[in-house]
Amino acid sequence: MNSAINSQTGKYDRIPVLDMGPYLAGEPGAREQLATQLRHVQENIGFYVVTNNGVDFSRLDAAYEALKKFFALPIDEKLKFSIDDTSLGYVPIRSTVYITSIINENTKKDLNETLTLARERPADHPAVKQRRRFHGPNRWPEIEGFRDAVVAYQETIAALGHNLLPLYALALDKPADFFDPYFNDPIMWSRNAYYPPVKPEDNQFGIAPHCDHSFLTMLPLAEEPGLQILDQDKNWMWPDPVENGVLVNTGEFLNRWTNGRFLPTPHRVVPPKHDRYSIATFFNPDSETSSEALNTCVSADNPAKFETTSMQAYVEHYIDTNYLRGAGGTQENVA
């Protein structure tokens, strides 16, 4: 881990960087050492960057190129893919307000466009046939190579998510394979976003301050700055640029599962100086997974803090209560 901790305060003054290379190479003791580092990060700041992470960045580049073509389409074409009852699809700029932020009273519509796509599943998958939210079916733009590029990236970023699971298990004093049964059919989707270089109003953001809903979120560091993370002293921090780095953060579901032990840190995106594209992947366990606090995270002196819910119920509640959509007449309800 890089020297992200200030020697005088003992707090993180930069986002820590964790090298996955020795672990993925199978070096003796590397997995346990990395899990120990991860535990400290998760209990104190909740964000880190992984390098030598196994992600095929040529697939990321291809996905970015595909998304740029989509966002360059006329608005009428993009609106054909407007978000629907599956919570997948397109949302135009100035269409969402994050209404329950714990650190900021957000009142202005966010300055980004998004296309939300689920992990691609077969058309005959039961959850796809049921049109279960966040599961599918995806609606793919008729842009040559678009679907193939996005699905290929989904595969490589999902592999990173699965490779992180043993580290989280060990960090929580569980066997390395503890989380495997909970990720047989993970709820995973990507928030593919375009942030244009526009001037904001007061208290307006590319995306307003918030915490993620997920087990964890994986975000390759964008070339154009914009993301800021709230540090331990409640100041906004910029991540350092790290070549081929993927930013990973704790979501609220993992926070509940760990009884508040692993932190879901607030973050935001300020409008960039130049076009900014990002692909945030929310990596979550199977839909019926319970958030009941892990037994290594509760004790007589530290009883369970949260009401138990399922992954599916929690993420539906999160989306339905946190985001107000409706700008431009595209959608007039809270969804």
Coordinates of C-alpha atoms in Angstrom, one line a residue:
M1 CA 0.0 0.0 0.0
N2 CA 1.3 3.4 -0.9
S3 CA 2.1 6.0 1.9
A4 CA -1.4 7.5 1.8
I5 CA -1.5 7.8 5.6
N6 CA -0.3 11.1 7.1
S7 CA 2.4 10.3 9.7
Q8 CA 1.3 13.1 12.0
T9 CA -2.5 12.7 12.0
G10 CA -2.7 8.9 11.3
K11 CA -5.4 9.7 8.7
Y12 CA -5.5 9.1 5.0
D13 CA -4.7 12.3 3.1
R14 CA -4.7 10.5 -0.2
I15 CA -6.6 7.6 -1.6
P16 CA -4.6 4.4 -0.9
V17 CA -3.3 2.3 -3.8
L18 CA -3.3 -1.5 -3.3
D19 CA -1.2 -3.7 -5.6
M20 CA -3.1 -6.9 -6.5
G21 CA -0.2 -8.3 -8.6
P22 CA 1.4 -10.6 -5.9
Y23 CA -2.0 -11.9 -4.8
L24 CA -3.1 -12.7 -8.4
A25 CA 0.2 -14.3 -9.1
G26 CA -0.3 -16.7 -6.1
E27 CA 2.7 -15.5 -4.1
P28 CA 2.7 -17.1 -0.5
G29 CA 1.1 -14.8 2.1
A30 CA 0.2 -12.1 -0.5
R31 CA -3.5 -12.7 -0.2
E32 CA -3.5 -12.4 3.6
Q33 CA -1.3 -9.3 3.6
L34 CA -3.6 -7.6 1.1
A35 CA -6.7 -8.5 3.1
T36 CA -5.1 -6.9 6.2
Q37 CA -4.5 -3.7 4.2
L38 CA -8.0 -3.8 2.8
R39 CA -9.5 -4.1 6.3
H40 CA -7.7 -0.9 7.5
V41 CA -8.8 1.0 4.4
Q42 CA -12.5 -0.2 4.6
E43 CA -12.7 0.7 8.3
N44 CA -11.2 4.2 7.9
I45 CA -11.9 5.7 4.5
G46 CA -13.8 3.2 2.4
F47 CA -12.1 4.0 -1.0
Y48 CA -9.0 2.6 -2.6
V49 CA -7.4 2.1 -6.0
V50 CA -6.2 -1.4 -7.2
T51 CA -3.4 -1.8 -9.6
N52 CA -2.2 -4.9 -11.4
N53 CA -5.8 -5.8 -11.1
G54 CA -6.2 -8.2 -14.1
V55 CA -8.7 -5.9 -16.0
D56 CA -8.3 -5.9 -19.7
F57 CA -8.1 -2.1 -20.4
S58 CA -8.4 -2.6 -24.1
R59 CA -11.9 -3.7 -23.4
L60 CA -12.5 -0.6 -21.4
D61 CA -11.2 1.6 -24.2
A62 CA -13.6 -0.2 -26.6
A63 CA -16.5 0.3 -24.2
Y64 CA -15.7 4.0 -23.9
E65 CA -15.7 4.4 -27.7
A66 CA -19.1 2.7 -28.0
L67 CA -20.6 4.9 -25.3
K68 CA -19.2 8.1 -26.9
K69 CA -21.1 7.1 -30.0
F70 CA -24.3 6.6 -28.1
F71 CA -24.1 9.9 -26.2
A72 CA -23.4 11.7 -29.5
L73 CA -26.7 10.6 -30.9
P74 CA -29.6 13.1 -31.3
I75 CA -31.7 13.4 -28.1
D76 CA -34.7 11.9 -29.8
E77 CA -32.7 8.7 -30.6
K78 CA -31.4 8.4 -27.1
L79 CA -34.9 8.9 -25.6
K80 CA -35.9 5.7 -27.4
F81 CA -33.9 4.0 -24.7
S82 CA -35.4 5.9 -21.7
I83 CA -35.3 4.2 -18.4
D84 CA -38.2 1.8 -17.9
D85 CA -39.7 -0.5 -15.3
T86 CA -36.5 -2.5 -15.1
S87 CA -34.6 0.6 -13.9
L88 CA -32.4 0.2 -17.0
G89 CA -32.0 2.7 -19.8
Y90 CA -31.2 6.3 -20.6
V91 CA -31.6 9.4 -18.4
P92 CA -31.0 12.8 -19.9
I93 CA -29.1 15.6 -18.4
R94 CA -30.8 17.7 -15.7
S95 CA -33.2 14.8 -14.9
T96 CA -32.2 13.6 -11.4
V97 CA -32.0 15.1 -8.0
Y98 CA -30.4 13.0 -5.2
I99 CA -32.9 13.9 -2.5
T100 CA -31.7 12.1 0.6
S101 CA -28.0 12.8 0.8
I102 CA -26.7 12.6 4.4
I103 CA -24.2 15.4 3.9
N104 CA -25.8 18.0 1.5
E105 CA -29.2 19.3 0.8
N106 CA -29.3 18.6 -2.9
T107 CA -31.9 20.8 -4.7
K108 CA -30.5 21.1 -8.3
K109 CA -30.7 18.6 -11.1
D110 CA -27.5 16.7 -11.8
L111 CA -25.5 17.7 -14.9
N112 CA -24.9 14.3 -16.5
E113 CA -26.5 11.8 -19.0
T114 CA -26.5 8.1 -18.1
L115 CA -27.2 4.8 -19.8
T116 CA -27.7 2.1 -17.2
L117 CA -27.1 -1.5 -18.4
A118 CA -27.3 -4.7 -16.4
R119 CA -24.9 -7.6 -16.6
E120 CA -26.1 -9.3 -19.8
R121 CA -28.0 -12.5 -19.2
P122 CA -29.6 -15.0 -21.6
A123 CA -33.1 -14.0 -22.8
D124 CA -34.6 -17.1 -21.1
H125 CA -33.0 -16.3 -17.7
P126 CA -36.0 -16.4 -15.2
A127 CA -35.2 -12.9 -13.9
V128 CA -35.0 -11.5 -17.4
K129 CA -38.3 -13.1 -18.4
Q130 CA -39.9 -11.6 -15.2
R131 CA -38.4 -8.2 -16.0
R132 CA -36.9 -8.1 -12.5
R133 CA -35.4 -4.7 -11.8
F134 CA -31.7 -4.3 -12.5
H135 CA -31.6 -7.8 -14.2
G136 CA -32.8 -7.1 -17.7
P137 CA -33.5 -7.3 -20.5
N138 CA -31.0 -4.7 -21.8
R139 CA -32.0 -2.7 -24.8
W140 CA -29.0 -2.3 -27.1
P141 CA -28.5 0.7 -29.4
E142 CA -28.1 -0.2 -33.0
I143 CA -24.5 1.0 -33.1
E144 CA -22.1 -1.4 -34.7
G145 CA -20.1 -3.3 -32.1
F146 CA -21.8 -1.6 -29.2
R147 CA -23.2 -4.6 -27.4
D148 CA -20.1 -6.7 -27.9
A149 CA -17.9 -4.0 -26.5
V150 CA -20.0 -3.4 -23.4
V151 CA -20.4 -7.1 -22.7
A152 CA -16.7 -7.8 -23.1
Y153 CA -16.0 -5.0 -20.6
Q154 CA -18.6 -6.4 -18.2
E155 CA -16.8 -9.7 -18.2
T156 CA -13.4 -8.3 -17.3
I157 CA -14.7 -6.0 -14.6
A158 CA -16.8 -8.8 -13.1
A159 CA -13.7 -10.9 -12.9
L160 CA -12.1 -8.2 -10.8
G161 CA -15.1 -8.2 -8.5
H162 CA -14.9 -12.0 -8.0
N163 CA -11.2 -11.7 -7.3
L164 CA -11.8 -9.2 -4.6
L165 CA -14.3 -11.4 -2.7
P166 CA -11.6 -13.6 -0.9
L167 CA -9.9 -10.4 0.3
Y168 CA -13.1 -9.1 1.8
A169 CA -13.9 -12.5 3.4
L170 CA -10.5 -12.6 5.0
A171 CA -10.7 -9.0 6.1
L172 CA -13.9 -9.9 7.9
D173 CA -12.3 -12.9 9.6
K174 CA -14.2 -15.4 7.4
P175 CA -12.9 -18.2 5.2
A176 CA -11.6 -17.0 1.8
D177 CA -14.5 -18.7 0.0
F178 CA -17.2 -17.3 2.3
F179 CA -18.8 -14.9 -0.2
D180 CA -18.8 -17.4 -3.1
P181 CA -22.3 -18.8 -2.6
Y182 CA -23.7 -15.3 -2.4
F183 CA -22.4 -14.4 -5.9
N184 CA -23.7 -17.2 -8.1
D185 CA -25.9 -14.8 -10.0
P186 CA -24.8 -11.3 -8.9
I187 CA -26.9 -8.2 -9.4
M188 CA -24.4 -6.2 -11.4
W189 CA -25.0 -3.2 -13.6
S190 CA -23.1 -0.3 -14.9
R191 CA -23.9 3.4 -14.7
N192 CA -22.4 4.7 -18.0
A193 CA -22.2 8.4 -17.7
Y194 CA -21.3 11.5 -19.7
Y195 CA -20.5 14.7 -17.9
P196 CA -20.4 17.7 -20.3
P197 CA -18.3 20.8 -19.5
V198 CA -21.2 23.1 -18.5
K199 CA -21.3 25.8 -15.9
P200 CA -23.2 24.8 -12.8
E201 CA -25.6 26.8 -10.6
D202 CA -24.9 27.2 -6.9
N203 CA -25.1 23.8 -5.2
Q204 CA -25.3 21.9 -8.5
F205 CA -23.0 19.0 -9.5
G206 CA -22.2 16.6 -12.2
I207 CA -23.6 14.2 -9.6
A208 CA -24.5 15.4 -6.2
P209 CA -22.9 14.2 -2.9
H210 CA -24.1 10.6 -2.1
C211 CA -23.1 7.2 -0.9
D212 CA -23.5 4.1 -3.2
H213 CA -26.1 1.5 -2.5
S214 CA -23.9 -1.5 -3.5
F215 CA -21.8 -4.2 -2.0
L216 CA -18.9 -2.5 -3.8
T217 CA -18.5 -0.2 -6.7
M218 CA -15.7 -0.4 -9.3
L219 CA -14.7 2.6 -11.3
P220 CA -11.7 2.9 -13.6
L221 CA -10.1 6.3 -13.1
A222 CA -11.3 8.6 -15.8
E223 CA -8.8 10.7 -17.8
E224 CA -10.8 13.9 -17.1
P225 CA -10.9 14.8 -13.4
G226 CA -14.3 15.4 -11.7
L227 CA -14.7 12.8 -8.9
Q228 CA -14.1 14.0 -5.3
I229 CA -14.2 11.9 -2.1
L230 CA -15.0 13.1 1.4
D231 CA -12.0 12.5 3.6
Q232 CA -11.8 11.7 7.3
D233 CA -11.8 15.5 8.2
K234 CA -14.8 16.2 6.0
N235 CA -12.8 17.8 3.2
W236 CA -13.2 16.9 -0.5
M237 CA -10.2 15.0 -1.9
W238 CA -9.2 14.4 -5.5
P239 CA -8.0 10.9 -6.3
D240 CA -4.4 10.8 -7.7
P241 CA -4.2 9.7 -11.3
V242 CA -3.0 6.1 -11.4
E243 CA -2.3 4.4 -14.7
N244 CA -4.7 1.4 -15.2
G245 CA -6.1 1.9 -11.7
V246 CA -9.6 0.9 -10.7
L247 CA -11.2 2.8 -7.9
V248 CA -13.2 0.6 -5.5
N249 CA -15.5 1.7 -2.7
T250 CA -17.8 0.3 -0.1
G251 CA -21.6 0.5 -0.7
E252 CA -24.4 0.8 1.9
F253 CA -25.4 -2.9 1.6
L254 CA -21.9 -4.0 2.6
N255 CA -22.0 -1.4 5.4
R256 CA -25.2 -3.0 6.7
W257 CA -23.8 -6.6 6.2
T258 CA -20.7 -5.6 8.3
N259 CA -22.9 -3.8 10.9
G260 CA -21.3 -0.5 10.1
R261 CA -17.8 -1.7 10.2
F262 CA -16.9 -1.1 6.5
L263 CA -17.6 2.5 5.5
P264 CA -19.7 3.8 2.6
T265 CA -17.9 7.1 2.0
P266 CA -19.7 10.1 0.4
H267 CA -18.5 11.3 -3.0
R268 CA -19.5 13.6 -5.8
V269 CA -18.6 14.7 -9.3
V270 CA -18.1 18.3 -10.1
P271 CA -18.7 19.5 -13.7
P272 CA -15.5 18.9 -15.7
K273 CA -13.5 21.3 -17.8
H274 CA -13.7 18.9 -20.8
D275 CA -16.0 16.0 -21.7
R276 CA -15.8 13.3 -19.1
Y277 CA -17.0 9.7 -19.5
S278 CA -17.1 7.1 -16.7
I279 CA -18.3 3.5 -16.2
A280 CA -19.3 2.8 -12.6
T281 CA -20.0 -0.9 -12.0
F282 CA -22.1 -1.9 -9.0
F283 CA -21.2 -5.4 -7.9
N284 CA -23.8 -6.9 -5.7
P285 CA -24.7 -10.4 -4.4
D286 CA -27.6 -12.5 -5.5
S287 CA -31.0 -10.8 -5.2
E288 CA -32.2 -12.8 -2.1
T289 CA -29.0 -12.3 -0.1
S290 CA -29.8 -11.1 3.4
S291 CA -28.1 -8.1 5.0
E292 CA -28.2 -9.7 8.4
A293 CA -25.0 -8.6 10.2
L294 CA -22.1 -11.1 9.9
N295 CA -21.3 -12.8 13.2
T296 CA -17.8 -11.4 13.1
C297 CA -19.2 -7.9 13.2
V298 CA -21.6 -8.2 16.2
S299 CA -21.1 -8.8 19.9
A300 CA -22.8 -8.2 23.2
D301 CA -21.2 -4.7 23.2
N302 CA -21.9 -4.1 19.5
P303 CA -25.4 -5.5 18.6
A304 CA -26.9 -5.4 15.1
K305 CA -27.6 -1.8 14.1
F306 CA -29.7 -2.2 11.0
E307 CA -33.0 -3.8 10.0
T308 CA -32.4 -6.9 7.9
T309 CA -33.4 -6.8 4.2
S310 CA -32.6 -8.5 1.0
M311 CA -30.2 -7.2 -1.7
Q312 CA -33.1 -6.8 -4.2
A313 CA -35.4 -5.1 -1.7
Y314 CA -32.6 -2.8 -0.5
V315 CA -31.5 -1.6 -3.9
E316 CA -35.1 -1.0 -5.0
H317 CA -35.7 1.0 -1.8
Y318 CA -32.5 3.0 -2.4
I319 CA -33.4 4.0 -6.0
D320 CA -37.0 4.7 -5.2
T321 CA -36.3 7.0 -2.3
N322 CA -33.0 8.6 -3.3
Y323 CA -33.5 9.8 -6.9
L324 CA -36.1 12.1 -8.1
R325 CA -36.4 11.9 -11.9
G326 CA -38.6 13.9 -14.1
A327 CA -36.9 16.8 -15.9
G328 CA -38.0 17.5 -19.5
G329 CA -41.1 15.4 -19.1
T330 CA -39.3 12.2 -19.6
Q331 CA -40.4 10.7 -16.3
E332 CA -42.7 12.3 -13.8
N333 CA -42.5 9.9 -10.8
V334 CA -39.9 9.1 -8.2
A335 CA -38.1 6.0 -9.5

